[in-house]
Amino acid sequence: EKAREAGGKNAFLVVGVNDDASVRRLKGESRPVNTQEDRARVLGALESVGAVVFFGKASDDTPLELIRVLRPDVLVKGADYTKDKVVGAEFVESIGGRVALVDLVPGKSTTGTIAKMRGKNQSIGMPRPCRVQGPPGCPVCPPQRGQTKNWRPAAVIRFSQ
């Protein structure tokens, strides 16, 4: 929602997602926790998301090539970055676009979630099964009957590498 707000009311929001190989290179062999397809389904299910696009290749784990192809009017990144550290910021501004840094939602990161899970059960690194049904693909909860059927992103685009 914050990305949609930064882009404007009628913006078509394209979310760039590191592919699985890129996440492993950046975060280690135990990552990603969820596959790129599962991450795309969750993001694509959000009403504000128009498309989900994977990026990452062995020579470059950044979205720069994707940004150059899409030529966005607004490039949105979390406020844990500064504009000079945002990949593609210089390019977007050179074509008349702008960079928007949005506040992060506290406690909503994979790293934070993993830390919480490990804190609950150090012996196996996972929490006890919860009593609240999680989303499809939740590693703790079994999927609800019929919950995964027809649950797809609005669009998933893969650029050849």
XYZ file of N, CA, C and O in Angstrom:
644
model
N 0.815 -1.189 0.000
C 0.000 0.000 0.000
C 0.863 1.260 0.000
O 0.531 2.222 -0.661
N 1.952 1.244 0.758
C 2.809 2.423 0.810
C 3.442 2.705 -0.548
O 3.580 3.852 -0.943
N 3.791 1.645 -1.278
C 4.355 1.828 -2.607
C 3.309 2.398 -3.552
O 3.602 3.281 -4.364
N 2.082 1.923 -3.455
C 0.995 2.436 -4.298
C 0.765 3.912 -4.002
O 0.617 4.726 -4.900
N 0.731 4.267 -2.717
C 0.534 5.663 -2.335
C 1.656 6.546 -2.873
O 1.404 7.651 -3.352
N 2.888 6.059 -2.821
C 4.020 6.844 -3.310
C 3.941 7.063 -4.817
O 4.363 8.099 -5.322
N 3.372 6.100 -5.528
C 3.277 6.206 -6.977
C 2.106 7.032 -7.461
O 2.083 7.484 -8.597
N 1.125 7.233 -6.630
C -0.042 8.008 -7.027
C -1.267 7.128 -7.160
O -1.180 5.910 -7.320
N -2.413 7.767 -7.110
C -3.698 7.069 -7.072
C -3.907 6.114 -8.247
O -4.410 5.013 -8.079
N -3.556 6.510 -9.446
C -3.822 5.686 -10.629
C -2.594 4.929 -11.125
O -2.559 4.485 -12.262
N -1.594 4.786 -10.294
C -0.361 4.118 -10.705
C -0.577 2.622 -10.910
O -1.384 1.995 -10.227
N 0.141 2.072 -11.866
C 0.189 0.622 -12.071
C 1.435 0.153 -11.348
O 2.552 0.464 -11.752
N 1.256 -0.554 -10.256
C 2.372 -0.949 -9.407
C 2.986 -2.253 -9.883
O 2.323 -3.289 -9.924
N 4.257 -2.199 -10.248
C 5.032 -3.381 -10.619
C 6.017 -3.632 -9.484
O 6.780 -2.739 -9.120
N 5.978 -4.822 -8.919
C 6.870 -5.169 -7.809
C 7.979 -6.074 -8.341
O 7.701 -7.139 -8.892
N 9.213 -5.638 -8.190
C 10.365 -6.453 -8.559
C 10.741 -7.352 -7.396
O 10.853 -6.890 -6.259
N 10.930 -8.638 -7.680
C 11.238 -9.631 -6.646
C 12.507 -10.377 -7.051
O 12.594 -10.886 -8.172
N 13.470 -10.457 -6.135
C 14.663 -11.262 -6.414
C 14.250 -12.702 -6.669
O 13.447 -13.259 -5.914
N 14.805 -13.324 -7.719
C 14.514 -14.738 -7.935
C 15.228 -15.559 -6.869
O 16.046 -15.037 -6.097
N 14.883 -16.830 -6.784
C 15.417 -17.688 -5.713
C 16.944 -17.752 -5.704
O 17.572 -17.678 -4.646
N 17.548 -17.877 -6.875
C 19.009 -17.974 -6.942
C 19.657 -16.693 -6.423
O 20.667 -16.740 -5.711
N 19.082 -15.566 -6.751
C 19.603 -14.283 -6.286
C 19.507 -14.179 -4.766
O 20.450 -13.741 -4.102
N 18.384 -14.587 -4.198
C 18.216 -14.545 -2.740
C 19.260 -15.436 -2.072
O 19.875 -15.041 -1.073
N 19.490 -16.629 -2.619
C 20.511 -17.526 -2.045
C 21.888 -16.871 -2.081
O 22.647 -16.948 -1.111
N 22.217 -16.225 -3.193
C 23.527 -15.555 -3.288
C 23.646 -14.415 -2.281
O 24.714 -14.205 -1.702
N 22.569 -13.686 -2.070
C 22.617 -12.523 -1.182
C 22.452 -12.868 0.300
O 23.056 -12.238 1.159
N 21.623 -13.891 0.604
C 21.263 -14.180 1.988
C 21.805 -15.496 2.533
O 21.733 -15.743 3.722
N 22.270 -16.384 1.655
C 22.800 -17.659 2.114
C 21.945 -18.840 1.678
O 20.823 -18.679 1.209
N 22.499 -20.030 1.850
C 21.859 -21.264 1.363
C 20.537 -21.604 2.042
O 19.736 -22.334 1.489
N 20.300 -21.068 3.232
C 19.039 -21.379 3.917
C 17.879 -20.505 3.426
O 16.756 -20.654 3.883
N 18.155 -19.631 2.501
C 17.133 -18.728 1.984
C 16.948 -18.979 0.496
O 17.824 -19.508 -0.149
N 15.843 -18.633 -0.082
C 14.705 -17.978 0.545
C 13.870 -18.969 1.347
O 13.918 -20.173 1.110
N 13.096 -18.455 2.262
C 12.199 -19.284 3.057
C 11.050 -19.769 2.182
O 10.659 -20.919 2.223
N 10.508 -18.861 1.382
C 9.422 -19.183 0.450
C 9.942 -19.065 -0.977
O 10.745 -18.175 -1.272
N 9.468 -19.925 -1.850
C 9.917 -19.898 -3.244
C 9.485 -18.597 -3.915
O 8.561 -17.916 -3.451
N 10.137 -18.282 -5.024
C 9.774 -17.064 -5.742
C 8.320 -17.104 -6.199
O 7.630 -16.082 -6.185
N 7.839 -18.274 -6.569
C 6.444 -18.386 -6.991
C 5.502 -18.084 -5.831
O 4.505 -17.381 -5.998
N 5.814 -18.606 -4.643
C 4.981 -18.332 -3.477
C 5.022 -16.852 -3.104
O 3.994 -16.251 -2.777
N 6.207 -16.250 -3.159
C 6.319 -14.823 -2.850
C 5.530 -14.000 -3.864
O 4.842 -13.037 -3.509
N 5.596 -14.404 -5.133
C 4.848 -13.686 -6.177
C 3.340 -13.828 -5.973
O 2.589 -12.876 -6.178
N 2.894 -15.009 -5.548
C 1.459 -15.209 -5.299
C 0.955 -14.306 -4.173
O -0.123 -13.719 -4.269
N 1.732 -14.207 -3.109
C 1.327 -13.361 -1.988
C 1.256 -11.900 -2.441
O 0.272 -11.204 -2.196
N 2.292 -11.435 -3.109
C 2.301 -10.049 -3.575
C 1.219 -9.804 -4.621
O 0.526 -8.785 -4.587
N 1.071 -10.735 -5.549
C 0.080 -10.576 -6.614
C -1.347 -10.601 -6.119
O -2.247 -10.089 -6.776
N -1.569 -11.190 -4.957
C -2.915 -11.232 -4.390
C -3.324 -9.885 -3.802
O -4.508 -9.657 -3.564
N -2.368 -8.999 -3.586
C -2.687 -7.680 -3.053
C -3.366 -6.844 -4.135
O -2.890 -6.771 -5.269
N -4.442 -6.234 -3.787
C -5.213 -5.449 -4.746
C -4.384 -4.332 -5.383
O -4.559 -3.994 -6.549
N -3.449 -3.781 -4.641
C -2.660 -2.656 -5.131
C -1.571 -3.053 -6.121
O -1.009 -2.199 -6.797
N -1.274 -4.350 -6.243
C -0.186 -4.805 -7.114
C -0.718 -5.156 -8.488
O -1.616 -5.972 -8.633
N -0.129 -4.528 -9.519
C -0.532 -4.800 -10.892
C 0.237 -5.948 -11.504
O -0.302 -6.710 -12.298
N 1.517 -6.075 -11.171
C 2.344 -7.140 -11.735
C 3.512 -7.419 -10.803
O 3.967 -6.538 -10.072
N 3.986 -8.658 -10.834
C 5.163 -9.074 -10.077
C 6.190 -9.553 -11.101
O 5.864 -10.364 -11.961
N 7.408 -9.027 -10.998
C 8.454 -9.341 -11.964
C 9.683 -9.848 -11.217
O 10.136 -9.216 -10.266
N 10.232 -10.986 -11.647
C 11.441 -11.526 -11.036
C 12.671 -10.879 -11.672
O 12.682 -10.582 -12.858
N 13.708 -10.715 -10.861
C 14.997 -10.264 -11.388
C 16.103 -10.973 -10.646
O 15.893 -11.566 -9.599
N 17.300 -10.894 -11.205
C 18.478 -11.516 -10.595
C 19.124 -12.453 -11.576
O 18.462 -13.259 -12.214
N 20.397 -12.296 -11.733
C 21.176 -13.215 -12.545
C 22.569 -13.270 -11.933
O 22.935 -12.406 -11.138
N 23.307 -14.264 -12.300
C 24.608 -14.496 -11.659
C 25.515 -13.272 -11.701
O 26.263 -13.020 -10.768
N 25.431 -12.474 -12.757
C 26.327 -11.324 -12.878
C 25.800 -10.067 -12.190
O 26.541 -9.108 -12.004
N 24.506 -10.054 -11.808
C 23.951 -8.847 -11.207
C 22.673 -9.185 -10.446
O 21.667 -9.543 -11.047
N 22.707 -9.054 -9.121
C 21.539 -9.357 -8.286
C 20.686 -8.118 -8.030
O 19.847 -8.123 -7.141
N 20.910 -7.061 -8.801
C 20.132 -5.834 -8.616
C 19.035 -5.748 -9.673
O 19.100 -6.405 -10.711
N 18.045 -4.885 -9.433
C 16.972 -4.709 -10.407
C 17.277 -3.671 -11.490
O 16.371 -3.231 -12.200
N 18.535 -3.287 -11.660
C 18.857 -2.204 -12.589
C 18.382 -2.478 -14.016
O 17.782 -1.611 -14.654
N 18.618 -3.672 -14.528
C 18.171 -4.001 -15.884
C 16.642 -3.892 -15.992
O 16.109 -3.334 -16.956
N 15.945 -4.385 -15.004
C 14.488 -4.308 -14.966
C 14.020 -2.853 -14.947
O 13.098 -2.466 -15.670
N 14.663 -2.035 -14.127
C 14.311 -0.615 -14.034
C 14.518 0.070 -15.380
O 13.677 0.866 -15.822
N 15.601 -0.261 -16.056
C 15.866 0.344 -17.372
C 14.815 -0.073 -18.401
O 14.435 0.713 -19.258
N 14.346 -1.300 -18.316
C 13.320 -1.775 -19.253
C 11.972 -1.132 -18.946
O 11.271 -0.672 -19.855
N 11.600 -1.067 -17.676
C 10.283 -0.551 -17.287
C 10.193 0.974 -17.334
O 9.107 1.511 -17.540
N 11.310 1.661 -17.112
C 11.343 3.126 -17.114
C 10.241 3.728 -16.219
O 9.371 4.456 -16.683
N 10.275 3.421 -14.927
C 9.196 3.876 -14.049
C 9.190 5.384 -13.824
O 10.235 6.033 -13.855
N 7.997 5.926 -13.606
C 7.856 7.332 -13.221
C 8.288 7.521 -11.776
O 8.796 8.573 -11.405
N 8.040 6.489 -10.954
C 8.407 6.530 -9.543
C 9.077 5.210 -9.187
O 8.559 4.139 -9.495
N 10.229 5.296 -8.553
C 10.942 4.131 -8.045
C 10.814 4.158 -6.526
O 11.216 5.130 -5.889
N 10.214 3.120 -5.955
C 9.944 3.089 -4.519
C 10.883 2.105 -3.842
O 11.051 0.971 -4.306
N 11.462 2.536 -2.730
C 12.358 1.686 -1.943
C 12.114 1.997 -0.475
O 11.641 3.073 -0.125
N 12.443 1.064 0.386
C 12.272 1.269 1.816
C 13.160 2.374 2.351
O 14.271 2.592 1.855
N 12.677 3.062 3.371
C 13.401 4.186 3.957
C 14.624 3.749 4.765
O 15.317 4.591 5.324
N 14.902 2.448 4.791
C 16.151 2.001 5.403
C 17.321 2.271 4.458
O 18.474 2.083 4.819
N 17.021 2.715 3.252
C 18.027 3.129 2.272
C 18.056 4.654 2.202
O 17.097 5.313 2.598
N 19.137 5.185 1.687
C 19.183 6.594 1.309
C 19.171 6.627 -0.209
O 19.550 5.647 -0.859
N 18.714 7.733 -0.775
C 18.540 7.803 -2.224
C 19.826 7.458 -2.980
O 19.777 6.787 -3.997
N 20.963 7.866 -2.450
C 22.222 7.583 -3.141
C 22.578 6.096 -3.133
O 23.436 5.655 -3.887
N 21.892 5.292 -2.315
C 22.137 3.844 -2.256
C 21.079 3.037 -3.010
O 21.171 1.813 -3.088
N 20.062 3.697 -3.556
C 18.993 2.999 -4.260
C 19.439 2.686 -5.692
O 19.730 3.598 -6.475
N 19.493 1.406 -6.010
C 19.869 0.981 -7.353
C 18.844 1.516 -8.346
O 17.641 1.338 -8.158
N 19.315 2.192 -9.386
C 18.429 2.714 -10.423
C 17.945 4.129 -10.189
O 17.303 4.716 -11.063
N 18.236 4.696 -9.012
C 17.753 6.043 -8.703
C 18.259 7.066 -9.717
O 17.486 7.891 -10.229
N 19.529 7.007 -10.010
C 20.118 7.971 -10.953
C 19.461 7.852 -12.327
O 19.129 8.851 -12.960
N 19.233 6.623 -12.779
C 18.599 6.412 -14.081
C 17.175 6.968 -14.088
O 16.779 7.686 -15.004
N 16.389 6.642 -13.072
C 14.989 7.092 -13.019
C 14.923 8.620 -13.026
O 14.123 9.217 -13.756
N 15.779 9.260 -12.251
C 15.783 10.720 -12.230
C 16.247 11.292 -13.569
O 15.747 12.328 -14.005
N 17.142 10.594 -14.264
C 17.630 11.082 -15.559
C 16.552 11.064 -16.638
O 16.647 11.778 -17.630
N 15.509 10.245 -16.452
C 14.417 10.197 -17.424
C 13.193 10.984 -16.931
O 12.096 10.850 -17.470
N 13.403 11.782 -15.883
C 12.332 12.635 -15.388
C 11.492 12.038 -14.284
O 10.506 12.639 -13.859
N 11.855 10.854 -13.797
C 11.114 10.217 -12.719
C 11.621 10.671 -11.363
O 12.500 11.520 -11.261
N 11.064 10.077 -10.332
C 11.493 10.414 -8.979
C 11.658 9.149 -8.145
O 11.128 8.090 -8.490
N 12.389 9.287 -7.050
C 12.613 8.191 -6.112
C 11.842 8.504 -4.842
O 11.934 9.611 -4.310
N 11.054 7.535 -4.370
C 10.293 7.700 -3.130
C 10.778 6.672 -2.123
O 10.836 5.476 -2.422
N 11.155 7.141 -0.946
C 11.563 6.255 0.141
C 10.402 6.173 1.124
O 9.952 7.197 1.641
N 9.899 4.956 1.342
C 8.737 4.792 2.216
C 9.151 4.093 3.508
O 10.045 3.254 3.522
N 8.475 4.466 4.579
C 8.748 3.866 5.886
C 8.444 2.372 5.850
O 7.463 1.941 5.245
N 9.286 1.603 6.509
C 9.065 0.163 6.628
C 8.002 -0.101 7.681
O 7.797 0.702 8.594
N 7.349 -1.234 7.566
C 6.372 -1.644 8.573
C 7.148 -2.431 9.630
O 7.734 -3.469 9.327
N 7.172 -1.935 10.864
C 7.954 -2.619 11.910
C 7.541 -4.085 12.068
O 6.362 -4.421 12.047
N 8.556 -4.951 12.192
C 8.307 -6.365 12.443
C 7.893 -7.170 11.228
O 7.522 -8.327 11.352
N 7.951 -6.580 10.030
C 7.497 -7.284 8.833
C 8.665 -7.546 7.879
O 8.708 -7.055 6.767
N 9.617 -8.322 8.333
C 10.727 -8.727 7.476
C 10.960 -10.220 7.650
O 10.670 -10.776 8.716
N 11.454 -10.863 6.613
C 11.733 -12.291 6.711
C 12.780 -12.559 7.785
O 12.646 -13.496 8.576
N 13.815 -11.727 7.833
C 14.858 -11.904 8.841
C 14.270 -11.804 10.245
O 14.578 -12.617 11.124
N 13.390 -10.837 10.471
C 12.742 -10.681 11.771
C 11.847 -11.861 12.108
O 11.800 -12.321 13.249
N 11.132 -12.352 11.099
C 10.250 -13.507 11.307
C 11.059 -14.742 11.677
O 10.699 -15.488 12.593
N 12.168 -14.966 10.992
C 13.038 -16.107 11.297
C 13.561 -15.989 12.727
O 13.579 -16.966 13.475
N 13.966 -14.786 13.125
C 14.474 -14.597 14.487
C 13.391 -14.906 15.518
O 13.664 -15.545 16.532
N 12.158 -14.479 15.259
C 11.056 -14.775 16.179
C 10.814 -16.277 16.262
O 10.598 -16.822 17.334
N 10.834 -16.943 15.112
C 10.594 -18.386 15.085
C 11.675 -19.119 15.858
O 11.384 -20.036 16.623
N 12.901 -18.732 15.695
C 13.999 -19.396 16.410
C 13.906 -19.151 17.901
O 14.231 -20.023 18.694
N 13.430 -17.982 18.275
C 13.284 -17.656 19.689
C 12.229 -18.497 20.376
O 12.315 -18.770 21.557
N 11.232 -18.953 19.626
C 10.156 -19.752 20.206
C 10.535 -21.209 20.394
O 10.004 -21.884 21.246
N 11.422 -21.723 19.544
C 11.798 -23.127 19.666
C 13.199 -23.311 19.093
O 13.356 -23.688 17.946
N 14.203 -23.022 19.902
C 15.589 -23.083 19.455
C 16.002 -24.461 18.960
O 16.842 -24.581 18.103
N 15.387 -25.512 19.476
C 15.850 -26.853 19.145
C 15.649 -27.196 17.674
O 16.450 -27.902 17.095
N 14.575 -26.706 17.070
C 14.372 -27.015 15.648
C 14.273 -25.767 14.781
O 14.153 -25.854 13.581
N 14.348 -24.587 15.396
C 14.329 -23.359 14.626
C 12.968 -23.008 14.049
O 12.869 -22.197 13.160
N 11.899 -23.642 14.527
C 10.563 -23.353 14.024
C 9.619 -23.198 15.209
O 9.801 -23.816 16.241
N 8.586 -22.387 15.061
C 7.610 -22.265 16.142
C 6.724 -23.498 16.198
O 6.687 -24.288 15.268
N 5.995 -23.626 17.277
C 4.981 -24.677 17.335
C 3.901 -24.328 16.323
O 3.687 -23.163 16.037
N 3.195 -25.305 15.790
C 2.132 -24.983 14.836
C 1.141 -24.001 15.452
O 0.732 -24.148 16.596
N 0.791 -22.985 14.673
C -0.125 -21.977 15.189
C -1.571 -22.449 15.068
O -1.868 -23.384 14.333
N -2.434 -21.781 15.785
C -3.850 -22.134 15.746
C -4.598 -21.270 14.743
O -5.751 -21.504 14.469
N -3.936 -20.254 14.231
C -4.546 -19.395 13.223
C -4.047 -19.870 11.868
O -2.852 -20.058 11.674
N -4.940 -20.082 10.944
C -4.556 -20.590 9.629
C -3.682 -19.576 8.901
O -4.068 -18.426 8.741
N -2.502 -19.982 8.477
C -1.606 -19.111 7.727
C -1.953 -19.096 6.251
O -2.855 -19.791 5.804
N -1.210 -18.313 5.471
C -1.469 -18.238 4.035
C -1.027 -19.519 3.346
O -0.269 -20.305 3.916
N -1.490 -19.739 2.122
C -1.012 -20.918 1.389
C 0.512 -20.936 1.351
O 1.142 -19.904 1.179
N 1.091 -22.091 1.549
C 2.541 -22.214 1.539
C 3.184 -21.942 2.890
O 4.392 -22.025 3.022
N 2.401 -21.611 3.907
C 2.945 -21.368 5.236
C 3.659 -22.646 5.680
O 3.089 -23.730 5.611
N 4.938 -22.547 6.124
C 5.672 -23.761 6.482
C 5.180 -24.409 7.759
O 5.561 -25.518 8.067
N 4.326 -23.726 8.514
C 3.859 -24.245 9.789
C 2.444 -24.782 9.680
O 2.117 -25.825 10.214
N 1.576 -24.066 8.984
C 0.157 -24.423 8.921
C -0.157 -25.221 7.656
O 0.350 -24.902 6.593
N -1.005 -26.229 7.779
C -1.465 -26.898 6.560
C -2.424 -25.972 5.833
O -3.099 -25.164 6.471
N -2.491 -26.019 4.490
C -3.414 -25.133 3.788
C -4.859 -25.494 4.099
O -5.184 -26.657 4.329
N -5.701 -24.471 4.137
C -7.122 -24.706 4.324
C -7.679 -25.334 3.057
O -7.180 -25.082 1.966
N -8.707 -26.124 3.224
C -9.345 -26.718 2.065
C -9.775 -25.644 1.082
O -10.449 -24.698 1.442
N -9.355 -25.768 -0.159
C -9.771 -24.848 -1.204
C -9.063 -23.507 -1.174
O -9.272 -22.683 -2.042
N -8.202 -23.272 -0.193
C -7.580 -21.960 -0.058
C -6.591 -21.666 -1.181
O -6.436 -20.525 -1.578
N -5.913 -22.678 -1.697
C -4.905 -22.425 -2.720
C -5.473 -22.414 -4.132
O -4.833 -21.940 -5.043
N -6.681 -22.906 -4.325
C -7.261 -22.965 -5.658
C -7.507 -21.554 -6.192
O -8.090 -20.720 -5.521
N -7.042 -21.317 -7.401
C -7.227 -20.033 -8.085
C -6.617 -18.854 -7.340
O -7.035 -17.726 -7.517
N -5.622 -19.100 -6.526
C -4.970 -18.016 -5.792
C -3.697 -17.671 -6.540
O -2.688 -18.328 -6.384
N -3.765 -16.670 -7.418
C -2.637 -16.336 -8.282
C -2.437 -14.835 -8.330
O -3.366 -14.078 -8.136
N -1.232 -14.417 -8.653
C -0.983 -12.984 -8.798
C -1.701 -12.443 -10.027
O -2.054 -13.190 -10.937
N -1.909 -11.133 -10.031
C -2.532 -10.492 -11.181
C -1.691 -10.756 -12.431
O -2.214 -11.021 -13.503
N -0.383 -10.698 -12.283
C 0.517 -10.984 -13.402
C 1.896 -11.291 -12.842
O 2.312 -10.668 -11.895
N 2.551 -12.244 -13.413
C 3.949 -12.522 -13.075
C 4.708 -12.505 -14.378
O 4.350 -13.209 -15.322
N 5.719 -11.671 -14.451
C 6.479 -11.511 -15.676
C 7.902 -11.960 -15.423
O 8.517 -11.541 -14.445
N 8.440 -12.795 -16.277
C 9.827 -13.229 -16.125
C 10.602 -12.714 -17.334
O 10.233 -12.970 -18.472
N 11.663 -11.974 -17.075
C 12.540 -11.504 -18.138
C 13.616 -12.543 -18.344
O 14.195 -13.034 -17.388
N 13.885 -12.887 -19.588
C 14.947 -13.869 -19.852
C 16.281 -13.243 -19.489
O 16.473 -12.042 -19.620
N 17.189 -14.084 -19.037
C 18.484 -13.562 -18.564
C 19.568 -13.833 -19.557
O 19.664 -14.751 -20.228
